[in-house]
C-alpha cells in the first residue's frame, strides 16, 4: 500500500467516526453523562471499530499486500492507527477543534 491508500483509509475511518457521532450519538436523548471519549457508549463504538479494523487489516494484508502468513505487527498497528483516527471523528468535544480568532 502506498501513502495515498493510507490517507484514503484514514479518511474512511474519520468519516465513520463522524457519521456515528452525527447520526447516532447526537440523535439520542441527552444522558446524565456527557459524551466524551471516556463515555461507555463511545468506548464501545471504538472497541467495535477496532475489531472491525483487525479483520479489514488482515484482509488488506492477505489480498492486497499478498502476505501468505498472518502479519500480526501490520494488523495490530494498522488497526490501532485507524482506531485513533476514528476517535477524532467520534470526538463529540467540538470546542476543542474550533480555530481561534
PDB file of N, CA and C in Angstrom:
ATOM      1  N   UNK A   1       0.849  -1.177   0.000  1.00  0.00           N
ATOM      2  CA  UNK A   1       0.000   0.000   0.000  1.00  0.00           C
ATOM      3  C   UNK A   1       0.887   1.230   0.000  1.00  0.00           C
ATOM      4  N   UNK A   2       0.467   2.212  -0.727  1.00  0.00           N
ATOM      5  CA  UNK A   2       1.228   3.449  -0.762  1.00  0.00           C
ATOM      6  C   UNK A   2       0.602   4.473   0.188  1.00  0.00           C
ATOM      7  N   UNK A   3       1.198   5.645   0.227  1.00  0.00           N
ATOM      8  CA  UNK A   3       0.751   6.688   1.150  1.00  0.00           C
ATOM      9  C   UNK A   3      -0.688   7.109   0.865  1.00  0.00           C
ATOM     10  N   UNK A   4      -1.036   7.231  -0.404  1.00  0.00           N
ATOM     11  CA  UNK A   4      -2.390   7.641  -0.767  1.00  0.00           C
ATOM     12  C   UNK A   4      -3.427   6.632  -0.270  1.00  0.00           C
ATOM     13  N   UNK A   5      -3.105   5.358  -0.305  1.00  0.00           N
ATOM     14  CA  UNK A   5      -4.026   4.328   0.198  1.00  0.00           C
ATOM     15  C   UNK A   5      -4.258   4.488   1.692  1.00  0.00           C
ATOM     16  N   UNK A   6      -3.211   4.811   2.428  1.00  0.00           N
ATOM     17  CA  UNK A   6      -3.376   5.024   3.862  1.00  0.00           C
ATOM     18  C   UNK A   6      -4.155   6.300   4.153  1.00  0.00           C
ATOM     19  N   UNK A   7      -3.979   7.323   3.341  1.00  0.00           N
ATOM     20  CA  UNK A   7      -4.758   8.552   3.503  1.00  0.00           C
ATOM     21  C   UNK A   7      -6.238   8.272   3.252  1.00  0.00           C
ATOM     22  N   UNK A   8      -6.541   7.498   2.232  1.00  0.00           N
ATOM     23  CA  UNK A   8      -7.931   7.146   1.936  1.00  0.00           C
ATOM     24  C   UNK A   8      -8.520   6.301   3.069  1.00  0.00           C
ATOM     25  N   UNK A   9      -7.759   5.334   3.560  1.00  0.00           N
ATOM     26  CA  UNK A   9      -8.224   4.506   4.677  1.00  0.00           C
ATOM     27  C   UNK A   9      -8.465   5.367   5.918  1.00  0.00           C
ATOM     28  N   UNK A  10      -7.591   6.316   6.178  1.00  0.00           N
ATOM     29  CA  UNK A  10      -7.786   7.240   7.302  1.00  0.00           C
ATOM     30  C   UNK A  10      -9.009   8.116   7.102  1.00  0.00           C
ATOM     31  N   UNK A  11      -9.257   8.530   5.860  1.00  0.00           N
ATOM     32  CA  UNK A  11     -10.457   9.311   5.567  1.00  0.00           C
ATOM     33  C   UNK A  11     -11.724   8.522   5.828  1.00  0.00           C
ATOM     34  N   UNK A  12     -11.723   7.248   5.451  1.00  0.00           N
ATOM     35  CA  UNK A  12     -12.875   6.397   5.738  1.00  0.00           C
ATOM     36  C   UNK A  12     -13.064   6.206   7.241  1.00  0.00           C
ATOM     37  N   UNK A  13     -11.970   6.037   7.967  1.00  0.00           N
ATOM     38  CA  UNK A  13     -12.066   5.865   9.423  1.00  0.00           C
ATOM     39  C   UNK A  13     -12.613   7.129  10.072  1.00  0.00           C
ATOM     40  N   UNK A  14     -12.117   8.300   9.649  1.00  0.00           N
ATOM     41  CA  UNK A  14     -12.607   9.561  10.202  1.00  0.00           C
ATOM     42  C   UNK A  14     -14.080   9.758   9.861  1.00  0.00           C
ATOM     43  N   UNK A  15     -14.452   9.471   8.616  1.00  0.00           N
ATOM     44  CA  UNK A  15     -15.844   9.636   8.186  1.00  0.00           C
ATOM     45  C   UNK A  15     -16.772   8.703   8.953  1.00  0.00           C
ATOM     46  N   UNK A  16     -16.309   7.497   9.247  1.00  0.00           N
ATOM     47  CA  UNK A  16     -17.127   6.560  10.025  1.00  0.00           C
ATOM     48  C   UNK A  16     -17.356   7.100  11.434  1.00  0.00           C
ATOM     49  N   UNK A  17     -16.325   7.627  12.055  1.00  0.00           N
ATOM     50  CA  UNK A  17     -16.475   8.214  13.390  1.00  0.00           C
ATOM     51  C   UNK A  17     -17.387   9.421  13.378  1.00  0.00           C
ATOM     52  N   UNK A  18     -17.245  10.271  12.368  1.00  0.00           N
ATOM     53  CA  UNK A  18     -18.093  11.449  12.237  1.00  0.00           C
ATOM     54  C   UNK A  18     -19.552  11.044  12.034  1.00  0.00           C
ATOM     55  N   UNK A  19     -19.788  10.019  11.214  1.00  0.00           N
ATOM     56  CA  UNK A  19     -21.158   9.568  10.959  1.00  0.00           C
ATOM     57  C   UNK A  19     -21.794   9.005  12.223  1.00  0.00           C
ATOM     58  N   UNK A  20     -21.054   8.231  13.000  1.00  0.00           N
ATOM     59  CA  UNK A  20     -21.587   7.690  14.252  1.00  0.00           C
ATOM     60  C   UNK A  20     -21.918   8.833  15.205  1.00  0.00           C
ATOM     61  N   UNK A  21     -21.023   9.805  15.300  1.00  0.00           N
ATOM     62  CA  UNK A  21     -21.286  10.936  16.194  1.00  0.00           C
ATOM     63  C   UNK A  21     -22.488  11.739  15.733  1.00  0.00           C
ATOM     64  N   UNK A  22     -22.580  12.018  14.435  1.00  0.00           N
ATOM     65  CA  UNK A  22     -23.640  12.873  13.916  1.00  0.00           C
ATOM     66  C   UNK A  22     -24.996  12.186  13.890  1.00  0.00           C
ATOM     67  N   UNK A  23     -25.040  10.956  13.411  1.00  0.00           N
ATOM     68  CA  UNK A  23     -26.320  10.298  13.181  1.00  0.00           C
ATOM     69  C   UNK A  23     -26.770   9.379  14.308  1.00  0.00           C
ATOM     70  N   UNK A  24     -25.888   9.037  15.222  1.00  0.00           N
ATOM     71  CA  UNK A  24     -26.284   8.140  16.316  1.00  0.00           C
ATOM     72  C   UNK A  24     -26.213   8.858  17.658  1.00  0.00           C
ATOM     73  N   UNK A  25     -25.042   9.368  18.013  1.00  0.00           N
ATOM     74  CA  UNK A  25     -24.879   9.946  19.346  1.00  0.00           C
ATOM     75  C   UNK A  25     -25.659  11.238  19.527  1.00  0.00           C
ATOM     76  N   UNK A  26     -25.664  12.108  18.511  1.00  0.00           N
ATOM     77  CA  UNK A  26     -26.377  13.376  18.655  1.00  0.00           C
ATOM     78  C   UNK A  26     -27.884  13.218  18.535  1.00  0.00           C
ATOM     79  N   UNK A  27     -28.360  12.118  17.964  1.00  0.00           N
ATOM     80  CA  UNK A  27     -29.792  11.874  17.831  1.00  0.00           C
ATOM     81  C   UNK A  27     -30.385  11.251  19.080  1.00  0.00           C
ATOM     82  N   UNK A  28     -29.546  10.629  19.904  1.00  0.00           N
ATOM     83  CA  UNK A  28     -30.037  10.003  21.117  1.00  0.00           C
ATOM     84  C   UNK A  28     -30.361  11.071  22.156  1.00  0.00           C
ATOM     85  N   UNK A  29     -31.226  10.708  23.076  1.00  0.00           N
ATOM     86  CA  UNK A  29     -31.573  11.659  24.128  1.00  0.00           C
ATOM     87  C   UNK A  29     -30.338  11.938  24.982  1.00  0.00           C
ATOM     88  N   UNK A  30     -30.331  13.128  25.531  1.00  0.00           N
ATOM     89  CA  UNK A  30     -29.195  13.515  26.364  1.00  0.00           C
ATOM     90  C   UNK A  30     -29.184  12.671  27.635  1.00  0.00           C
ATOM     91  N   UNK A  31     -28.062  12.042  27.861  1.00  0.00           N
ATOM     92  CA  UNK A  31     -27.929  11.244  29.078  1.00  0.00           C
ATOM     93  C   UNK A  31     -27.350  12.116  30.187  1.00  0.00           C
ATOM     94  N   UNK A  32     -27.297  11.555  31.370  1.00  0.00           N
ATOM     95  CA  UNK A  32     -26.758  12.296  32.504  1.00  0.00           C
ATOM     96  C   UNK A  32     -25.268  12.562  32.332  1.00  0.00           C
ATOM     97  N   UNK A  33     -24.585  11.629  31.717  1.00  0.00           N
ATOM     98  CA  UNK A  33     -23.147  11.775  31.494  1.00  0.00           C
ATOM     99  C   UNK A  33     -22.928  12.270  30.067  1.00  0.00           C
ATOM    100  N   UNK A  34     -22.187  13.379  29.886  1.00  0.00           N
ATOM    101  CA  UNK A  34     -21.962  13.872  28.522  1.00  0.00           C
ATOM    102  C   UNK A  34     -21.086  12.906  27.722  1.00  0.00           C
ATOM    103  N   UNK A  35     -21.248  12.948  26.395  1.00  0.00           N
ATOM    104  CA  UNK A  35     -20.459  12.077  25.522  1.00  0.00           C
ATOM    105  C   UNK A  35     -19.047  12.625  25.387  1.00  0.00           C
ATOM    106  N   UNK A  36     -18.120  11.954  26.033  1.00  0.00           N
ATOM    107  CA  UNK A  36     -16.700  12.248  25.872  1.00  0.00           C
ATOM    108  C   UNK A  36     -16.039  10.947  25.447  1.00  0.00           C
ATOM    109  N   UNK A  37     -14.758  10.980  25.243  1.00  0.00           N
ATOM    110  CA  UNK A  37     -14.055   9.761  24.836  1.00  0.00           C
ATOM    111  C   UNK A  37     -13.991   8.729  25.955  1.00  0.00           C
ATOM    112  N   UNK A  38     -14.426   9.087  27.155  1.00  0.00           N
ATOM    113  CA  UNK A  38     -14.458   8.135  28.271  1.00  0.00           C
ATOM    114  C   UNK A  38     -15.862   7.592  28.517  1.00  0.00           C
ATOM    115  N   UNK A  39     -16.840   8.030  27.758  1.00  0.00           N
ATOM    116  CA  UNK A  39     -18.218   7.556  27.915  1.00  0.00           C
ATOM    117  C   UNK A  39     -18.289   6.085  27.483  1.00  0.00           C
ATOM    118  N   UNK A  40     -19.038   5.249  28.208  1.00  0.00           N
ATOM    119  CA  UNK A  40     -19.108   3.821  27.856  1.00  0.00           C
ATOM    120  C   UNK A  40     -19.620   3.552  26.435  1.00  0.00           C
ATOM    121  N   UNK A  41     -20.560   4.344  25.948  1.00  0.00           N
ATOM    122  CA  UNK A  41     -21.064   4.136  24.583  1.00  0.00           C
ATOM    123  C   UNK A  41     -19.977   4.440  23.550  1.00  0.00           C
ATOM    124  N   UNK A  42     -19.230   5.507  23.774  1.00  0.00           N
ATOM    125  CA  UNK A  42     -18.145   5.885  22.855  1.00  0.00           C
ATOM    126  C   UNK A  42     -17.044   4.832  22.894  1.00  0.00           C
ATOM    127  N   UNK A  43     -16.707   4.355  24.085  1.00  0.00           N
ATOM    128  CA  UNK A  43     -15.694   3.301  24.197  1.00  0.00           C
ATOM    129  C   UNK A  43     -16.153   2.021  23.513  1.00  0.00           C
ATOM    130  N   UNK A  44     -17.438   1.731  23.585  1.00  0.00           N
ATOM    131  CA  UNK A  44     -17.982   0.558  22.894  1.00  0.00           C
ATOM    132  C   UNK A  44     -17.870   0.683  21.387  1.00  0.00           C
ATOM    133  N   UNK A  45     -18.183   1.869  20.859  1.00  0.00           N
ATOM    134  CA  UNK A  45     -18.034   2.089  19.421  1.00  0.00           C
ATOM    135  C   UNK A  45     -16.573   1.979  18.993  1.00  0.00           C
ATOM    136  N   UNK A  46     -15.672   2.490  19.823  1.00  0.00           N
ATOM    137  CA  UNK A  46     -14.253   2.398  19.475  1.00  0.00           C
ATOM    138  C   UNK A  46     -13.766   0.954  19.519  1.00  0.00           C
ATOM    139  N   UNK A  47     -14.216   0.182  20.499  1.00  0.00           N
ATOM    140  CA  UNK A  47     -13.824  -1.231  20.574  1.00  0.00           C
ATOM    141  C   UNK A  47     -14.379  -2.004  19.384  1.00  0.00           C
ATOM    142  N   UNK A  48     -15.620  -1.723  19.016  1.00  0.00           N
ATOM    143  CA  UNK A  48     -16.207  -2.380  17.843  1.00  0.00           C
ATOM    144  C   UNK A  48     -15.465  -2.030  16.566  1.00  0.00           C
ATOM    145  N   UNK A  49     -15.085  -0.762  16.418  1.00  0.00           N
ATOM    146  CA  UNK A  49     -14.338  -0.355  15.229  1.00  0.00           C
ATOM    147  C   UNK A  49     -12.966  -1.011  15.201  1.00  0.00           C
ATOM    148  N   UNK A  50     -12.328  -1.141  16.368  1.00  0.00           N
ATOM    149  CA  UNK A  50     -11.022  -1.799  16.426  1.00  0.00           C
ATOM    150  C   UNK A  50     -11.131  -3.252  15.962  1.00  0.00           C
ATOM    151  N   UNK A  51     -12.165  -3.946  16.400  1.00  0.00           N
ATOM    152  CA  UNK A  51     -12.350  -5.337  15.983  1.00  0.00           C
ATOM    153  C   UNK A  51     -12.610  -5.424  14.484  1.00  0.00           C
ATOM    154  N   UNK A  52     -13.422  -4.511  13.969  1.00  0.00           N
ATOM    155  CA  UNK A  52     -13.664  -4.486  12.514  1.00  0.00           C
ATOM    156  C   UNK A  52     -12.363  -4.215  11.772  1.00  0.00           C
ATOM    157  N   UNK A  53     -11.553  -3.296  12.289  1.00  0.00           N
ATOM    158  CA  UNK A  53     -10.296  -2.977  11.618  1.00  0.00           C
ATOM    159  C   UNK A  53      -9.288  -4.113  11.704  1.00  0.00           C
ATOM    160  N   UNK A  54      -9.355  -4.939  12.744  1.00  0.00           N
ATOM    161  CA  UNK A  54      -8.498  -6.118  12.779  1.00  0.00           C
ATOM    162  C   UNK A  54      -8.808  -7.026  11.593  1.00  0.00           C
ATOM    163  N   UNK A  55     -10.078  -7.219  11.316  1.00  0.00           N
ATOM    164  CA  UNK A  55     -10.491  -8.068  10.188  1.00  0.00           C
ATOM    165  C   UNK A  55     -10.123  -7.410   8.865  1.00  0.00           C
ATOM    166  N   UNK A  56     -10.402  -6.108   8.738  1.00  0.00           N
ATOM    167  CA  UNK A  56     -10.079  -5.395   7.489  1.00  0.00           C
ATOM    168  C   UNK A  56      -8.575  -5.387   7.256  1.00  0.00           C
ATOM    169  N   UNK A  57      -7.792  -5.176   8.316  1.00  0.00           N
ATOM    170  CA  UNK A  57      -6.334  -5.167   8.164  1.00  0.00           C
ATOM    171  C   UNK A  57      -5.808  -6.533   7.746  1.00  0.00           C
ATOM    172  N   UNK A  58      -6.395  -7.590   8.290  1.00  0.00           N
ATOM    173  CA  UNK A  58      -5.997  -8.937   7.868  1.00  0.00           C
ATOM    174  C   UNK A  58      -6.330  -9.141   6.392  1.00  0.00           C
ATOM    175  N   UNK A  59      -7.511  -8.682   5.964  1.00  0.00           N
ATOM    176  CA  UNK A  59      -7.896  -8.819   4.550  1.00  0.00           C
ATOM    177  C   UNK A  59      -6.983  -8.000   3.641  1.00  0.00           C
ATOM    178  N   UNK A  60      -6.623  -6.807   4.074  1.00  0.00           N
ATOM    179  CA  UNK A  60      -5.694  -5.980   3.287  1.00  0.00           C
ATOM    180  C   UNK A  60      -4.345  -6.671   3.182  1.00  0.00           C
ATOM    181  N   UNK A  61      -3.854  -7.162   4.292  1.00  0.00           N
ATOM    182  CA  UNK A  61      -2.561  -7.852   4.279  1.00  0.00           C
ATOM    183  C   UNK A  61      -2.585  -9.103   3.420  1.00  0.00           C
ATOM    184  N   UNK A  62      -3.659  -9.834   3.477  1.00  0.00           N
ATOM    185  CA  UNK A  62      -3.757 -11.103   2.740  1.00  0.00           C
ATOM    186  C   UNK A  62      -3.959 -10.896   1.249  1.00  0.00           C
ATOM    187  N   UNK A  63      -4.925 -10.060   0.879  1.00  0.00           N
ATOM    188  CA  UNK A  63      -5.321  -9.975  -0.529  1.00  0.00           C
ATOM    189  C   UNK A  63      -4.743  -8.786  -1.282  1.00  0.00           C
ATOM    190  N   UNK A  64      -4.394  -7.713  -0.585  1.00  0.00           N
ATOM    191  CA  UNK A  64      -3.809  -6.557  -1.278  1.00  0.00           C
ATOM    192  C   UNK A  64      -2.293  -6.629  -1.241  1.00  0.00           C
ATOM    193  N   UNK A  65      -1.743  -6.908  -0.062  1.00  0.00           N
ATOM    194  CA  UNK A  65      -0.285  -6.932   0.083  1.00  0.00           C
ATOM    195  C   UNK A  65       0.321  -8.300  -0.172  1.00  0.00           C
ATOM    196  N   UNK A  66      -0.501  -9.341  -0.200  1.00  0.00           N
ATOM    197  CA  UNK A  66      -0.015 -10.672  -0.530  1.00  0.00           C
ATOM    198  C   UNK A  66       0.733 -11.381   0.576  1.00  0.00           C
ATOM    199  N   UNK A  67       0.457 -11.036   1.840  1.00  0.00           N
ATOM    200  CA  UNK A  67       1.096 -11.742   2.949  1.00  0.00           C
ATOM    201  C   UNK A  67       0.469 -13.129   3.068  1.00  0.00           C
ATOM    202  N   UNK A  68       1.283 -14.155   2.923  1.00  0.00           N
ATOM    203  CA  UNK A  68       0.770 -15.520   2.980  1.00  0.00           C
ATOM    204  C   UNK A  68       0.419 -15.893   4.419  1.00  0.00           C
ATOM    205  N   UNK A  69       1.289 -15.541   5.343  1.00  0.00           N
ATOM    206  CA  UNK A  69       1.022 -15.825   6.753  1.00  0.00           C
ATOM    207  C   UNK A  69       0.383 -14.591   7.391  1.00  0.00           C
ATOM    208  N   UNK A  70      -0.142 -14.767   8.580  1.00  0.00           N
ATOM    209  CA  UNK A  70      -0.747 -13.642   9.297  1.00  0.00           C
ATOM    210  C   UNK A  70       0.367 -12.732   9.791  1.00  0.00           C
ATOM    211  N   UNK A  71       0.329 -11.485   9.371  1.00  0.00           N
ATOM    212  CA  UNK A  71       1.336 -10.495   9.739  1.00  0.00           C
ATOM    213  C   UNK A  71       0.812  -9.684  10.923  1.00  0.00           C
ATOM    214  N   UNK A  72       1.008 -10.202  12.133  1.00  0.00           N
ATOM    215  CA  UNK A  72       0.444  -9.584  13.332  1.00  0.00           C
ATOM    216  C   UNK A  72       0.894  -8.141  13.561  1.00  0.00           C
ATOM    217  N   UNK A  73       2.178  -7.804  13.401  1.00  0.00           N
ATOM    218  CA  UNK A  73       2.550  -6.400  13.615  1.00  0.00           C
ATOM    219  C   UNK A  73       1.805  -5.442  12.683  1.00  0.00           C
ATOM    220  N   UNK A  74       1.672  -5.804  11.410  1.00  0.00           N
ATOM    221  CA  UNK A  74       0.942  -4.954  10.464  1.00  0.00           C
ATOM    222  C   UNK A  74      -0.526  -4.829  10.875  1.00  0.00           C
ATOM    223  N   UNK A  75      -1.150  -5.943  11.221  1.00  0.00           N
ATOM    224  CA  UNK A  75      -2.576  -5.948  11.555  1.00  0.00           C
ATOM    225  C   UNK A  75      -2.840  -5.110  12.799  1.00  0.00           C
ATOM    226  N   UNK A  76      -2.025  -5.275  13.830  1.00  0.00           N
ATOM    227  CA  UNK A  76      -2.251  -4.562  15.087  1.00  0.00           C
ATOM    228  C   UNK A  76      -1.966  -3.074  14.933  1.00  0.00           C
ATOM    229  N   UNK A  77      -0.849  -2.712  14.323  1.00  0.00           N
ATOM    230  CA  UNK A  77      -0.505  -1.295  14.178  1.00  0.00           C
ATOM    231  C   UNK A  77      -1.500  -0.597  13.256  1.00  0.00           C
ATOM    232  N   UNK A  78      -1.857  -1.233  12.157  1.00  0.00           N
ATOM    233  CA  UNK A  78      -2.822  -0.635  11.240  1.00  0.00           C
ATOM    234  C   UNK A  78      -4.170  -0.434  11.930  1.00  0.00           C
ATOM    235  N   UNK A  79      -4.603  -1.375  12.736  1.00  0.00           N
ATOM    236  CA  UNK A  79      -5.876  -1.267  13.441  1.00  0.00           C
ATOM    237  C   UNK A  79      -5.832  -0.187  14.519  1.00  0.00           C
ATOM    238  N   UNK A  80      -4.718  -0.095  15.234  1.00  0.00           N
ATOM    239  CA  UNK A  80      -4.587   0.941  16.264  1.00  0.00           C
ATOM    240  C   UNK A  80      -4.593   2.339  15.659  1.00  0.00           C
ATOM    241  N   UNK A  81      -3.870   2.523  14.572  1.00  0.00           N
ATOM    242  CA  UNK A  81      -3.818   3.842  13.931  1.00  0.00           C
ATOM    243  C   UNK A  81      -5.189   4.206  13.364  1.00  0.00           C
ATOM    244  N   UNK A  82      -5.867   3.268  12.739  1.00  0.00           N
ATOM    245  CA  UNK A  82      -7.202   3.547  12.186  1.00  0.00           C
ATOM    246  C   UNK A  82      -8.191   3.865  13.308  1.00  0.00           C
ATOM    247  N   UNK A  83      -8.091   3.187  14.429  1.00  0.00           N
ATOM    248  CA  UNK A  83      -8.977   3.466  15.559  1.00  0.00           C
ATOM    249  C   UNK A  83      -8.666   4.832  16.163  1.00  0.00           C
ATOM    250  N   UNK A  84      -7.395   5.216  16.185  1.00  0.00           N
ATOM    251  CA  UNK A  84      -7.011   6.542  16.664  1.00  0.00           C
ATOM    252  C   UNK A  84      -7.616   7.620  15.773  1.00  0.00           C
ATOM    253  N   UNK A  85      -7.542   7.454  14.459  1.00  0.00           N
ATOM    254  CA  UNK A  85      -8.129   8.418  13.529  1.00  0.00           C
ATOM    255  C   UNK A  85      -9.648   8.426  13.680  1.00  0.00           C
ATOM    256  N   UNK A  86     -10.243   7.257  13.870  1.00  0.00           N
ATOM    257  CA  UNK A  86     -11.684   7.129  14.087  1.00  0.00           C
ATOM    258  C   UNK A  86     -12.115   7.911  15.321  1.00  0.00           C
ATOM    259  N   UNK A  87     -11.281   7.918  16.354  1.00  0.00           N
ATOM    260  CA  UNK A  87     -11.632   8.630  17.578  1.00  0.00           C
ATOM    261  C   UNK A  87     -11.725  10.132  17.356  1.00  0.00           C
ATOM    262  N   UNK A  88     -10.971  10.680  16.413  1.00  0.00           N
ATOM    263  CA  UNK A  88     -11.080  12.109  16.107  1.00  0.00           C
ATOM    264  C   UNK A  88     -12.426  12.423  15.467  1.00  0.00           C
ATOM    265  N   UNK A  89     -12.910  11.534  14.601  1.00  0.00           N
ATOM    266  CA  UNK A  89     -14.234  11.737  14.029  1.00  0.00           C
ATOM    267  C   UNK A  89     -15.336  11.527  15.041  1.00  0.00           C
ATOM    268  N   UNK A  90     -15.112  10.648  15.999  1.00  0.00           N
ATOM    269  CA  UNK A  90     -16.100  10.318  17.015  1.00  0.00           C
ATOM    270  C   UNK A  90     -16.115  11.321  18.162  1.00  0.00           C
ATOM    271  N   UNK A  91     -15.089  12.127  18.273  1.00  0.00           N
ATOM    272  CA  UNK A  91     -14.933  13.039  19.400  1.00  0.00           C
ATOM    273  C   UNK A  91     -16.056  14.070  19.414  1.00  0.00           C
ATOM    274  N   UNK A  92     -16.923  14.012  20.419  1.00  0.00           N
ATOM    275  CA  UNK A  92     -18.023  14.974  20.482  1.00  0.00           C
ATOM    276  C   UNK A  92     -17.633  16.316  21.086  1.00  0.00           C
ATOM    277  N   UNK A  93     -16.412  16.457  21.499  1.00  0.00           N
ATOM    278  CA  UNK A  93     -15.956  17.704  22.104  1.00  0.00           C
ATOM    279  C   UNK A  93     -15.604  18.697  21.006  1.00  0.00           C
ATOM    280  N   UNK A  94     -16.617  19.334  20.457  1.00  0.00           N
ATOM    281  CA  UNK A  94     -16.430  20.211  19.306  1.00  0.00           C
ATOM    282  C   UNK A  94     -15.589  21.435  19.641  1.00  0.00           C
ATOM    283  N   UNK A  95     -15.692  21.904  20.876  1.00  0.00           N
ATOM    284  CA  UNK A  95     -14.986  23.132  21.230  1.00  0.00           C
ATOM    285  C   UNK A  95     -13.470  22.967  21.143  1.00  0.00           C
ATOM    286  N   UNK A  96     -12.961  21.765  21.291  1.00  0.00           N
ATOM    287  CA  UNK A  96     -11.516  21.590  21.256  1.00  0.00           C
ATOM    288  C   UNK A  96     -10.966  21.654  19.836  1.00  0.00           C
ATOM    289  N   UNK A  97     -11.829  21.634  18.824  1.00  0.00           N
ATOM    290  CA  UNK A  97     -11.372  21.697  17.445  1.00  0.00           C
ATOM    291  C   UNK A  97     -11.638  23.045  16.796  1.00  0.00           C
ATOM    292  N   UNK A  98     -12.224  23.996  17.533  1.00  0.00           N
ATOM    293  CA  UNK A  98     -12.502  25.319  16.961  1.00  0.00           C
ATOM    294  C   UNK A  98     -11.190  26.069  16.765  1.00  0.00           C
ATOM    295  N   UNK A  99     -11.087  26.722  15.623  1.00  0.00           N
ATOM    296  CA  UNK A  99      -9.889  27.507  15.312  1.00  0.00           C
ATOM    297  C   UNK A  99     -10.011  28.856  16.017  1.00  0.00           C
ATOM    298  N   UNK A 100      -8.989  29.272  16.750  1.00  0.00           N
ATOM    299  CA  UNK A 100      -9.080  30.560  17.451  1.00  0.00           C
ATOM    300  C   UNK A 100      -9.069  31.727  16.480  1.00  0.00           C
ATOM    301  N   UNK A 101      -9.632  32.833  16.904  1.00  0.00           N
ATOM    302  CA  UNK A 101      -9.656  34.050  16.065  1.00  0.00           C
ATOM    303  C   UNK A 101      -8.300  34.707  16.031  1.00  0.00           C
TER     304      UNK A 101
END
